[in-house]
Short mmCIF file of C-alpha atoms in Angstrom, two decimals:
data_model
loop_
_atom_site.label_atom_id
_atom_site.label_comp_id
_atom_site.label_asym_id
_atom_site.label_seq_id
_atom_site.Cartn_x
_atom_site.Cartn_y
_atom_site.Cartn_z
CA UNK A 1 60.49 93.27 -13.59
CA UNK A 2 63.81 93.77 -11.61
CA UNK A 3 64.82 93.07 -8.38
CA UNK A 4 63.80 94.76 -5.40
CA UNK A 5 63.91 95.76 -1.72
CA UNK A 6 60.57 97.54 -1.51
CA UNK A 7 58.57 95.79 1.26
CA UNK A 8 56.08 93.51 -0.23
CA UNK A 9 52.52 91.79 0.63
CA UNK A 10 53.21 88.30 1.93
CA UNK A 11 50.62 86.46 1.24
CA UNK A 12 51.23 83.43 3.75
CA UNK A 13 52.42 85.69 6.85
CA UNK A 14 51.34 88.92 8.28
CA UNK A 15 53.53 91.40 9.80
CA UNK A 16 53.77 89.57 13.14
CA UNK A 17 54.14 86.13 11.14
CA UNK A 18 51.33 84.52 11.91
CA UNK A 19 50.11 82.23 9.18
CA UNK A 20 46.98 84.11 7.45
CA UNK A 21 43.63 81.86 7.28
CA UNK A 22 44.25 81.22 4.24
CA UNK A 23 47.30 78.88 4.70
CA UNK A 24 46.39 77.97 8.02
CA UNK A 25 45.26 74.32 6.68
CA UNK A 26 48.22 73.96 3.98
CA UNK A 27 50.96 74.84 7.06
CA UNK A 28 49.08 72.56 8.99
CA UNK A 29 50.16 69.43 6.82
CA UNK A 30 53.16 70.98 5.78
CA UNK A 31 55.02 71.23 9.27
CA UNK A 32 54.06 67.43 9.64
CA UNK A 33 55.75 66.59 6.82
CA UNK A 34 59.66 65.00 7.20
CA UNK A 35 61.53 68.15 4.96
CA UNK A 36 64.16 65.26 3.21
CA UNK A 37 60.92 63.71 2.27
CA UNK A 38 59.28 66.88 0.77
CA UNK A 39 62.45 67.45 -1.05
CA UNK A 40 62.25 64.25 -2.74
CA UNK A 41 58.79 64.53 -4.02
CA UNK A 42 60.05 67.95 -5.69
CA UNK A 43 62.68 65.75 -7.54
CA UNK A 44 59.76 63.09 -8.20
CA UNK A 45 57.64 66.32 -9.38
CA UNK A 46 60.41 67.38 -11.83
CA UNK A 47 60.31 63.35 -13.10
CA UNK A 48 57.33 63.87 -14.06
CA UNK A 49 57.51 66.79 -16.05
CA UNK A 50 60.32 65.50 -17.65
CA UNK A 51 58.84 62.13 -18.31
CA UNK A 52 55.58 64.01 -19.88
CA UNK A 53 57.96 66.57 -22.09
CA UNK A 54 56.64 69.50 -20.50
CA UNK A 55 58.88 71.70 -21.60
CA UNK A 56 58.92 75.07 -23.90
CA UNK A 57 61.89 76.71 -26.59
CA UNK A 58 63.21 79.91 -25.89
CA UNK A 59 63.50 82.29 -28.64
CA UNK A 60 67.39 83.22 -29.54
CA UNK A 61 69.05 80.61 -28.02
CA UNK A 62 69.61 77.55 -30.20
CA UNK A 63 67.10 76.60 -32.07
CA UNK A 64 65.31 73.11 -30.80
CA UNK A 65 66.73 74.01 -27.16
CA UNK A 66 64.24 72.52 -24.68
CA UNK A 67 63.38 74.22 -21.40
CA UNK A 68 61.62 72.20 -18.41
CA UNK A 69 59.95 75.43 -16.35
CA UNK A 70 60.84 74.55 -12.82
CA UNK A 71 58.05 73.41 -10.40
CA UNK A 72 57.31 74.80 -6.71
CA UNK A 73 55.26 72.86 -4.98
CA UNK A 74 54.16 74.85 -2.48
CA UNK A 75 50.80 75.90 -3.74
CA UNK A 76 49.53 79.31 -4.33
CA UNK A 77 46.40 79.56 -2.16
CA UNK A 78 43.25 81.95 -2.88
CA UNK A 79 40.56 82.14 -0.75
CA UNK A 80 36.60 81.99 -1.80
CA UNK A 81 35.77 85.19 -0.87
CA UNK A 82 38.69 86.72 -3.01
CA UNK A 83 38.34 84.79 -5.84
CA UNK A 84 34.53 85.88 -5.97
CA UNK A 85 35.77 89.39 -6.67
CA UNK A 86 38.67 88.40 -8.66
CA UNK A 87 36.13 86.84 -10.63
CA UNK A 88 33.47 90.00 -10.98
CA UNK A 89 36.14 91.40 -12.26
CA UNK A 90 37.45 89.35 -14.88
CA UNK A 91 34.15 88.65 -16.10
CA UNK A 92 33.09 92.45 -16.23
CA UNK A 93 37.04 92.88 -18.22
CA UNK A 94 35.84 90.12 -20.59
CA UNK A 95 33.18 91.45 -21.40
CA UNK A 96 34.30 94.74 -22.21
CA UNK A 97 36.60 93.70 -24.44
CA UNK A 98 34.34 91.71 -26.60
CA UNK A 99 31.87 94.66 -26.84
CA UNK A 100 35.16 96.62 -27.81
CA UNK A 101 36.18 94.45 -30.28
CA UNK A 102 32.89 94.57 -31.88
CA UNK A 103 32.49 98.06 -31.73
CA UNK A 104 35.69 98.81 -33.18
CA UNK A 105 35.79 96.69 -36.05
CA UNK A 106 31.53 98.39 -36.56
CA UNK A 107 30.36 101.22 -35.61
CA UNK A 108 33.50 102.76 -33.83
CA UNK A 109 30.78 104.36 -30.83
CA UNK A 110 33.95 105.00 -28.53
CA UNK A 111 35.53 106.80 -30.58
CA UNK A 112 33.14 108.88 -31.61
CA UNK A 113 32.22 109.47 -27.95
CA UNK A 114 35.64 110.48 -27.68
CA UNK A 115 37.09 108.16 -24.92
CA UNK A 116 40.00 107.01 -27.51
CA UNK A 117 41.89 108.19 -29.86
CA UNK A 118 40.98 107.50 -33.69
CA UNK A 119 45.22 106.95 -34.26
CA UNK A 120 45.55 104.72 -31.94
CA UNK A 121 43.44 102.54 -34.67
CA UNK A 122 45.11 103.99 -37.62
CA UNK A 123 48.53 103.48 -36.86
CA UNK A 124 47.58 100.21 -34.94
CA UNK A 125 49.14 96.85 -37.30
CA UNK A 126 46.86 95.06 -35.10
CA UNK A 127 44.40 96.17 -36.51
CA UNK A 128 42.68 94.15 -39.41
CA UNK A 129 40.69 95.97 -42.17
CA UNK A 130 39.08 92.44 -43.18
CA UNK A 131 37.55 92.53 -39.93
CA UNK A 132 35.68 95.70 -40.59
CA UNK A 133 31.86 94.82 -40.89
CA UNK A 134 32.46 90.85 -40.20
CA UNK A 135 31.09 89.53 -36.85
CA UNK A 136 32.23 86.21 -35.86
CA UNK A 137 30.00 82.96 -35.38
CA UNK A 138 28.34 83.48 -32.02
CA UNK A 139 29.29 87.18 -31.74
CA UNK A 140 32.91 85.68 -30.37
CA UNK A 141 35.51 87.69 -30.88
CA UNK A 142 38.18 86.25 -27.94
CA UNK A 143 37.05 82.99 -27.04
CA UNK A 144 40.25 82.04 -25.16
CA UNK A 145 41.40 85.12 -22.83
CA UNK A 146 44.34 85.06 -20.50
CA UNK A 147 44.40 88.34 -17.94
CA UNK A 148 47.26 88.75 -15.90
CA UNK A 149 46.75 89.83 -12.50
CA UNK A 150 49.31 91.09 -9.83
CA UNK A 151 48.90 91.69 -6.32
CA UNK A 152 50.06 94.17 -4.10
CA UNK A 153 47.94 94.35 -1.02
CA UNK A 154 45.12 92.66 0.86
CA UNK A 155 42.40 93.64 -1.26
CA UNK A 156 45.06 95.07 -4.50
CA UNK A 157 44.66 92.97 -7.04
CA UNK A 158 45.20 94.83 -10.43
CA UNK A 159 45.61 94.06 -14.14
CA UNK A 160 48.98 93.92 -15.99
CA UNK A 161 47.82 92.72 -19.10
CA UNK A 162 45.07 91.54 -21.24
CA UNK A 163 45.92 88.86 -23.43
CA UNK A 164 43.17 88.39 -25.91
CA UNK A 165 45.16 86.91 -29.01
CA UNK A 166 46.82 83.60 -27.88
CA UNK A 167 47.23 83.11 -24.61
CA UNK A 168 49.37 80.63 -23.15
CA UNK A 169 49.75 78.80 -20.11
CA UNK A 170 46.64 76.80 -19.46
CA UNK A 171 48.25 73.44 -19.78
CA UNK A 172 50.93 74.15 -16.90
CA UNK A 173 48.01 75.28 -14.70
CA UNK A 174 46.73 71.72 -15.60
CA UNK A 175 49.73 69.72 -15.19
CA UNK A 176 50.56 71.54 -12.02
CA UNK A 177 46.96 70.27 -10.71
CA UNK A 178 47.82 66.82 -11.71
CA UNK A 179 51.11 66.42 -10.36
CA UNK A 180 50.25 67.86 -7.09
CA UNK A 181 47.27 65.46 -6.35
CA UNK A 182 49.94 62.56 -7.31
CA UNK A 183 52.98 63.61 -5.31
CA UNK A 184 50.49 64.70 -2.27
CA UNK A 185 47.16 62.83 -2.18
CA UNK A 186 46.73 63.17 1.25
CA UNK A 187 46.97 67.12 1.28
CA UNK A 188 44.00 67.25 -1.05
CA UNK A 189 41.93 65.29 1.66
CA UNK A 190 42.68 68.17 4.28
CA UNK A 191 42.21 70.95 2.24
CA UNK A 192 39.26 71.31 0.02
CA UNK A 193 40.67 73.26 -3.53
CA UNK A 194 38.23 74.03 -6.10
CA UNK A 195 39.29 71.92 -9.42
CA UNK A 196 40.36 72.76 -12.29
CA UNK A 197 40.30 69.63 -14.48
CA UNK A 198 37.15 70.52 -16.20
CA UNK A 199 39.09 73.13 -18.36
CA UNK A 200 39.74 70.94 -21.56
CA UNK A 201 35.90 69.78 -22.04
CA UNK A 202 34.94 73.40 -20.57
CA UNK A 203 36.90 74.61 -24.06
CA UNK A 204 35.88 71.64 -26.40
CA UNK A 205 32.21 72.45 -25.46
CA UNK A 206 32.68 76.62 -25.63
CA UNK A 207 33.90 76.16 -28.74
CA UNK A 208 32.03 73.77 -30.21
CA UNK A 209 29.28 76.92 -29.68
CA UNK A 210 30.33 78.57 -31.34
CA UNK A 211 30.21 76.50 -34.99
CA UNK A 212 30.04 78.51 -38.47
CA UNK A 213 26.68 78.88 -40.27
CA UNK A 214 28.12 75.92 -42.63
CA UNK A 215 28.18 73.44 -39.68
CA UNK A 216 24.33 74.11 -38.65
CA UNK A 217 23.00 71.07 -37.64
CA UNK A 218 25.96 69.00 -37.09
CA UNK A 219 25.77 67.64 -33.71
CA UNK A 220 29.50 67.37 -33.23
CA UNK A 221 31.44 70.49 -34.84
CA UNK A 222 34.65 69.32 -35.90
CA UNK A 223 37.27 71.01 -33.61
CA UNK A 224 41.41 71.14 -34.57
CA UNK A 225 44.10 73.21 -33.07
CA UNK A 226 46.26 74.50 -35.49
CA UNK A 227 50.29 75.02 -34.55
CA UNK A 228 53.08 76.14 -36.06
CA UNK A 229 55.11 73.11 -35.11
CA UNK A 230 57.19 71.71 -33.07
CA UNK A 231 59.63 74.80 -32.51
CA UNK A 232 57.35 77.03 -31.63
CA UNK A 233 57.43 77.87 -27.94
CA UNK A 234 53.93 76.48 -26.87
CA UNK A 235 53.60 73.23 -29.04
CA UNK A 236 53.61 71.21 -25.92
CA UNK A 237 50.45 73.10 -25.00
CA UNK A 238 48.74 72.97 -28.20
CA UNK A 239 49.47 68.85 -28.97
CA UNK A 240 48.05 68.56 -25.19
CA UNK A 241 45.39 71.09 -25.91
CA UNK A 242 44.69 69.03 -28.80
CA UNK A 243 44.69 65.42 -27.50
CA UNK A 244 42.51 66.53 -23.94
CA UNK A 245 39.80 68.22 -25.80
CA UNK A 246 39.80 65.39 -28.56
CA UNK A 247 40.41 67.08 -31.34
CA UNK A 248 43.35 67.09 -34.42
CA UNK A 249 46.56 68.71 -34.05
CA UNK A 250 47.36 70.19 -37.64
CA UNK A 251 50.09 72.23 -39.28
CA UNK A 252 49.88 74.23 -42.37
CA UNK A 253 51.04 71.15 -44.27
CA UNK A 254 47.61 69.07 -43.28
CA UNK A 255 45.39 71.76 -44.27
CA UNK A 256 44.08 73.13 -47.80
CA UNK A 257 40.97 74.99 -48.83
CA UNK A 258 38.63 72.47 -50.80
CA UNK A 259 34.69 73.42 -52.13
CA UNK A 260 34.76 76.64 -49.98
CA UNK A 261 35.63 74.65 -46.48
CA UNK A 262 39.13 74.45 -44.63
CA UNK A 263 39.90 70.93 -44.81
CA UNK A 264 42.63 68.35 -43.10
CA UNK A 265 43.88 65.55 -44.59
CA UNK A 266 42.79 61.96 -43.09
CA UNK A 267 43.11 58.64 -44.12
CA UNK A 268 39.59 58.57 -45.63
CA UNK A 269 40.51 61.74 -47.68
CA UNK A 270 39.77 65.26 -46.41
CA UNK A 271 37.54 66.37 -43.58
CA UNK A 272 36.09 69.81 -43.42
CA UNK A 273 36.71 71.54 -39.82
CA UNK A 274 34.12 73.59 -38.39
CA UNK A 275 35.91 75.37 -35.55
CA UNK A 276 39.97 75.81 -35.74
CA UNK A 277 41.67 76.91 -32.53
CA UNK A 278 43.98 78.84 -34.40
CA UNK A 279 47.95 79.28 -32.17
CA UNK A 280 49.30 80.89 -35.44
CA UNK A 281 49.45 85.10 -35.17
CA UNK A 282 47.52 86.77 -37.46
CA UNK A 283 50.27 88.13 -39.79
CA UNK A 284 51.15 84.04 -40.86
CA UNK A 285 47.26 82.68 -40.90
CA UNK A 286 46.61 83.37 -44.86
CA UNK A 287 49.52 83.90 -47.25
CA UNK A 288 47.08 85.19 -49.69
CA UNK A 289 45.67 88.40 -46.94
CA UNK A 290 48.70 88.68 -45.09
CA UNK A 291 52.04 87.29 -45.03
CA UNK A 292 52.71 86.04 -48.37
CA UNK A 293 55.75 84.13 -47.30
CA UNK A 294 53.77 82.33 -44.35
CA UNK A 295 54.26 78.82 -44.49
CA UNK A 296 52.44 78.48 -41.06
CA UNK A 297 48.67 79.31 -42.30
CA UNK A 298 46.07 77.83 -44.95
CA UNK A 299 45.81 79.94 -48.23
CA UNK A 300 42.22 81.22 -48.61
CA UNK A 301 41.17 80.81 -44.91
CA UNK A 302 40.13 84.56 -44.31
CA UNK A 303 37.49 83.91 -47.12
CA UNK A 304 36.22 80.85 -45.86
CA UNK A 305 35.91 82.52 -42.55
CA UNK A 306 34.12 85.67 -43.96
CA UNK A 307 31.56 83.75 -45.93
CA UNK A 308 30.90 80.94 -42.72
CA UNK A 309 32.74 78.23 -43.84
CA UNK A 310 35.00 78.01 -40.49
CA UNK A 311 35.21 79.59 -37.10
CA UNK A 312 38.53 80.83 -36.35
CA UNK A 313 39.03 81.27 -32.53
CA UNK A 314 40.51 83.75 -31.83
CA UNK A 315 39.22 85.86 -34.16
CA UNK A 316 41.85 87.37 -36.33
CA UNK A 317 41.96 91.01 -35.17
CA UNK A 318 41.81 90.44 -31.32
CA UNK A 319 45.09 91.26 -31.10
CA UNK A 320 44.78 95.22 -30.87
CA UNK A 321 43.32 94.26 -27.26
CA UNK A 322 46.82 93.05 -26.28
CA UNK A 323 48.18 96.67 -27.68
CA UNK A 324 49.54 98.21 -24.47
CA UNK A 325 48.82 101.17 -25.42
CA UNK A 326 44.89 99.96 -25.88
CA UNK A 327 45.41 98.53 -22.24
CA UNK A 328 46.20 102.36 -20.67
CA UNK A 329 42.34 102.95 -21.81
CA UNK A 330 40.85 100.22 -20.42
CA UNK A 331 39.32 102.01 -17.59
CA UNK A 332 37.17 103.95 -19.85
CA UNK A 333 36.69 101.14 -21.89
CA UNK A 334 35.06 98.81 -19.05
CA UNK A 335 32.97 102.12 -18.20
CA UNK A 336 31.55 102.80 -21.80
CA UNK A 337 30.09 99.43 -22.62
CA UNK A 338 29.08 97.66 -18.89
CA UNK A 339 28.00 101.49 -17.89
CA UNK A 340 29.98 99.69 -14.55
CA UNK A 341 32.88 101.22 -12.32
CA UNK A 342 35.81 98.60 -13.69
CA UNK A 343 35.96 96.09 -10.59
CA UNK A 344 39.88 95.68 -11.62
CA UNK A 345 42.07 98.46 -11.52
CA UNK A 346 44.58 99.03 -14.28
CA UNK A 347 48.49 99.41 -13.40
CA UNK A 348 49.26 103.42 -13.71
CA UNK A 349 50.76 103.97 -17.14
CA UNK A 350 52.29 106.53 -18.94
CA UNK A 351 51.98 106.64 -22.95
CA UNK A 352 55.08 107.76 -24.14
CA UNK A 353 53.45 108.69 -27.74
CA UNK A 354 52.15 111.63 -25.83
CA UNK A 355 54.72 114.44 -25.13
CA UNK A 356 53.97 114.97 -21.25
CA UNK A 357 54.17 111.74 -20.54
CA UNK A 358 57.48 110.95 -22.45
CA UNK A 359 59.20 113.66 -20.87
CA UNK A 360 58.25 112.57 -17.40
CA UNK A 361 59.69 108.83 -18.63
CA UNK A 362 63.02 110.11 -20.13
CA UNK A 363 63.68 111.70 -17.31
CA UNK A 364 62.84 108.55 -14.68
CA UNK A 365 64.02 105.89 -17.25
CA UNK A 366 66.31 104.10 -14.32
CA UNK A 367 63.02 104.13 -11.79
CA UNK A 368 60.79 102.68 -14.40
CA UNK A 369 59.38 99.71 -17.01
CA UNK A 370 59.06 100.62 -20.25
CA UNK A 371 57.68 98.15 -22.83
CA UNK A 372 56.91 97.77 -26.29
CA UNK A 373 52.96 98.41 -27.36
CA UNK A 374 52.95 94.75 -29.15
CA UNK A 375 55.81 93.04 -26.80
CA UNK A 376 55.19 89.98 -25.21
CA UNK A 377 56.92 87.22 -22.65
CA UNK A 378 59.18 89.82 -21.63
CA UNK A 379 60.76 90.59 -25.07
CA UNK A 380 61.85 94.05 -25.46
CA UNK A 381 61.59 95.62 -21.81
CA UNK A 382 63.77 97.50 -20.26
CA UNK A 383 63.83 97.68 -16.34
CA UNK A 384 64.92 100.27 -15.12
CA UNK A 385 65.74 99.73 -11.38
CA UNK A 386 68.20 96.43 -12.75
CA UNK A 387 69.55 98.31 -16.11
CA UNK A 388 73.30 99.57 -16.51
CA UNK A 389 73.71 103.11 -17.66
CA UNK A 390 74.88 101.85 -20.75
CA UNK A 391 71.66 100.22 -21.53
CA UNK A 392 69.42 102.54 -19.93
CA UNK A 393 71.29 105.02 -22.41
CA UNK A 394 70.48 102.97 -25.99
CA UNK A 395 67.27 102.41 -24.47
CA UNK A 396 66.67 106.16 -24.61
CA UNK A 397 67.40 106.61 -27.94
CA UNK A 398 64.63 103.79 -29.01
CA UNK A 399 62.39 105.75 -27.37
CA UNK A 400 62.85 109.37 -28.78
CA UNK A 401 63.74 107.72 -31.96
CA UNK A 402 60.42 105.76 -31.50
CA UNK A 403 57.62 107.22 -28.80
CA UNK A 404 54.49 105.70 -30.09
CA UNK A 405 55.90 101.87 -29.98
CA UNK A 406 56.05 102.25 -26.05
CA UNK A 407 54.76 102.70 -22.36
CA UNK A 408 56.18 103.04 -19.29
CA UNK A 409 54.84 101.99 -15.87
CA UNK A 410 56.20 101.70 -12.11
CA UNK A 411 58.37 99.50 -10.51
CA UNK A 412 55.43 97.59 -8.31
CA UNK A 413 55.71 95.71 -5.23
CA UNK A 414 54.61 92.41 -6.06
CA UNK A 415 53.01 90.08 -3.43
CA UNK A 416 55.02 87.11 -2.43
CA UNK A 417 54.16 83.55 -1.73
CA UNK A 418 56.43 80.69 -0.58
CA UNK A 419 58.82 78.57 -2.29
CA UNK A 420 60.41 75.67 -0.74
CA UNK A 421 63.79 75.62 -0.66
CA UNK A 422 66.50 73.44 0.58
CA UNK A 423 66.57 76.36 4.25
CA UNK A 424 62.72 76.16 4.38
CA UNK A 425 59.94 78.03 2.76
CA UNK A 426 60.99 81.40 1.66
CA UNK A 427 58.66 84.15 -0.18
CA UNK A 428 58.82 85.04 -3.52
CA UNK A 429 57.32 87.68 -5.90
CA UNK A 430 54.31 85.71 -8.28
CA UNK A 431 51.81 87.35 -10.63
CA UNK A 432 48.42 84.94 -11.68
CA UNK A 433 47.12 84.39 -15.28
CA UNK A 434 43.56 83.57 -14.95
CA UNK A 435 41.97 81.42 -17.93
CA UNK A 436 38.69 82.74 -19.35
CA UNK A 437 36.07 80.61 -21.96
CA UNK A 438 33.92 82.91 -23.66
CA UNK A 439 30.92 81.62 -25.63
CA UNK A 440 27.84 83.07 -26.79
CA UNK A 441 26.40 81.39 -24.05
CA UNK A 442 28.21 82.93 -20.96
CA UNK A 443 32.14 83.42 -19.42
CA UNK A 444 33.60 80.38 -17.79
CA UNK A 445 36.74 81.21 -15.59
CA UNK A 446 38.34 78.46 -14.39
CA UNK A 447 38.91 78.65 -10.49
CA UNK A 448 42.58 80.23 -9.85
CA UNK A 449 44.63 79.74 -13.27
CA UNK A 450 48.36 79.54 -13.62
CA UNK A 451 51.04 81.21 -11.26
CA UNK A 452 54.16 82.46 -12.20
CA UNK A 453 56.99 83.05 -9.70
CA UNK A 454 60.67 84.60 -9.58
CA UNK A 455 62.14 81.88 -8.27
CA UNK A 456 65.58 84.43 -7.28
CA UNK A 457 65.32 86.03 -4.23
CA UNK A 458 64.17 89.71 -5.14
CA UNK A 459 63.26 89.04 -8.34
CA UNK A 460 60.35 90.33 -10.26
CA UNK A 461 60.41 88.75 -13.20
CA UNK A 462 57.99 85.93 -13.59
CA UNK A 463 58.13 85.16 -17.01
CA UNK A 464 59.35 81.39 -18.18
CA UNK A 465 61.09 82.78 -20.62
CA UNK A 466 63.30 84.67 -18.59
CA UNK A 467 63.88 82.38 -15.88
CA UNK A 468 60.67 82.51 -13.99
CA UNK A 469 58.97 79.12 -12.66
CA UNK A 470 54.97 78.28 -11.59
CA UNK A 471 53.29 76.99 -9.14
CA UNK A 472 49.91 75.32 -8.40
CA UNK A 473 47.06 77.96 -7.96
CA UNK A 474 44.45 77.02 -5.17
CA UNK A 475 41.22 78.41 -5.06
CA UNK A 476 39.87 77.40 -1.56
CA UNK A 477 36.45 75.33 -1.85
CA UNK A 478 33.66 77.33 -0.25
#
């Protein structure tokens, strides 16, 4: 999102700048810290990270380019209280959405109540026809889920996107945890934070429940995470993934289909997998249903996984949940299966594939953000409020040329949190990507998740891949 000058929620000061309660214990130590010194640790922090490889590629630049996403250190703090309802919500979201995905891919109930449109399933390449009948071991349809939250008052917390296909992330949330404690032990003996380190067993175990009929009876289900290699953006995140939860990092090249199981190769020959945490998209997971260039999947896996030879997590065909367009319902989709008010509120959004709606966007184009249906890590926006007539112009003509592939939504005030800079803490607009664990037994959100922040002064845009940096989430211990 672009820059801005629209007063925002500070989420460290009020209006008169007094420290909310919130901080009160984290300014405490902070003040009685020497600033050279905290200075230092931030170039110790970013050590660390570069020491560990934490880093990600950036699509279109050149190709093997390594990124470190800059570290703040000041931590992003959440009280119990508001991370109780964050919480309600999410869970209430994540439910929803499985019950959707089931019902879409079965009976189709919502849309034959009417609360969504049968083309927005028709026309939708997220959506899988192999799916259609097939329920997933356990009932799991998106056993990983990432929702993005913003915040734009005291009690405004509202959803910017579901991501129910791959979301990433979790392993910065992690690594921010870690190097915090190290760099400032002390400051996690003042303030009690809820932890998050329980996340990679949390996931190993959540999956492991969620085993294919084929693995009955095996006490261990054999868990791998399955990448598309090393230049793909996330591979740090799936080889740590891999090696936390104890489980095999495989490519394409390790895998092949042998007496009706998905197999890797190992030095004692090759090893049926029970439950593959799959970081490949849909279109590139079986050359044989989809893609039949992909070099990236396992020929033959969509039959193993419809006859309960594997678990694939996340299910293929979770992806139409990350349509934007999908999103704009969610409202009415929380209401028809939890029969619940949604908790979360949705950010207002206009569908351009409907004629009203585009005309009101054409003619607000420089006021707004419009993004693609399927678009992702801030790929294919434009913003509005930052564009040049010029751009704002070709941008127009996508859109006419193109209505259905987009939606539009305001320009939001984002809260702000502080950074530390070399003049002192100053604020800065985050958003928060919760993680969620979904297995037949229950939703496991881990307390607080990963935060993203615009580290230029003004700045909405959080994404890494456009600049943005994170920060430590705290969720204050009760």
């Amino acid at each position: 999102m672009p820059s801005t000058t629209i007063s925002s929620y500070d989420e460290m000061l009020d209006a008169e700048g007094n420290v909310r309660p919130a901080y009160a214990g984290y300014r405490e130590w902070y003040e009685a810290q020497s600033p050279k010194w905290l200075e230092k640790q931030g170039k110790n922090a970013e050590d660390v990270f570069r020491r560990t490889g934490i880093t990600f590629n950036v699509y279109g630049e050149d190709a093997g380019q390594e990124r470190l996403i800059p570290f703040d250190m000041i931590p992003r703090i959440i009280t119990a209280d508001e991370w109780k309802k964050l919480s309600r919500g999410i869970d209430q979201r994540v439910r929803a959405l499985n019950a959707f995905l089931h019902d879409l891919y079965h009976k189709r109930e919502i849309v034959k109540a009417g609360k969504l449109p049968e083309r927005l399933l028709a026309q939708n390449e997220a959506f899988l026809p192999e799916m259609v009948g097939f329920t997933p071991p356990g009932g799991v349809y998106t056993h990983i889920v990432g929702i993005d939250l913003v915040r734009t008052g005291p009690d405004d917390f509202m959803v910017l996107e579901d991501n129910a296909r791959t979301p990433s992330g979790v392993s910065y949330m992690l690594e921010n945890r870690e190097t915090m404690m190290a760099m400032f032990p002390d400051l996690f003996t003042k303030v009690a934070v809820q932890p998050v380190s329980e996340y990679p067993r949390a996931l190993a175990r959540s999956l492991a429940t969620c085993a294919p009929p084929a693995a009955q009876g095996s006490d261990r289900p054999v868990l791998a995470v399955l990448t598309p290699g090393i230049y793909n953006s996330a591979y740090y995140e799936h080889a740590f993934l891999a090696d936390q939860m104890g489980a095999e990092l495989v490519e394409a090249g390790d895998l092949r289909v042998v007496d009706g199981r998905v197999c890797m190769r190992t030095t004692r020959g090759w090893r049926a997998i029970d439950v593959l945490y799959r970081r490949v998209d849909d279109n590139f997971l079986d050359p044989l249903t989809y893609n039949p260039d992909s070099m990236l999947g396992v020929a033959g896996i969509m039959d193993v996984y419809r006859s309960g030879g594997i678990t694939i997590a996340n299910a293929p065909g979770t992806g139409i949940a990350d349509d934007k367009a999908i999103y704009s319902f969610m409202p009415e989709i929380v209401e028809f299966y939890t029969g619940e008010k949604p908790i979360l509120k949705n950010v207002p959004t206009w569908r351009c594939s409907e004629a009203d709606a585009l005309a009101y966007v054409l003619d607000h184009l420089p006021e707004l953000v419009v993004k693609e249906v399927h678009g992702s890590g801030g790929y294919g926006m434009l913003i509005g409020p930052t564009s040049s007539k010029g751009e704002i112009a070709a941008f127009e003509k996508k859109l006419r040329a193109n209505p259905d592939n987009y939606i539009a939504q305001p320009t939001l005030s984002l809260s702000t949190v502080p950074i530390f800079t070399k003049a002192g803490l100053a604020p800065r607009h985050v958003d928060l990507r919760p993680f969620v664990l979904v297995s037949p037994h229950g939703i496991n959100i881990t307390p607080g998740g990963l935060t993203r922040v615009a580290l230029k002064k003004g700045s909405l845009v959080v994404n890494s891949s456009q600049g943005g940096g994170t920060k430590d989430s705290w969720v204050l211990a009760e």
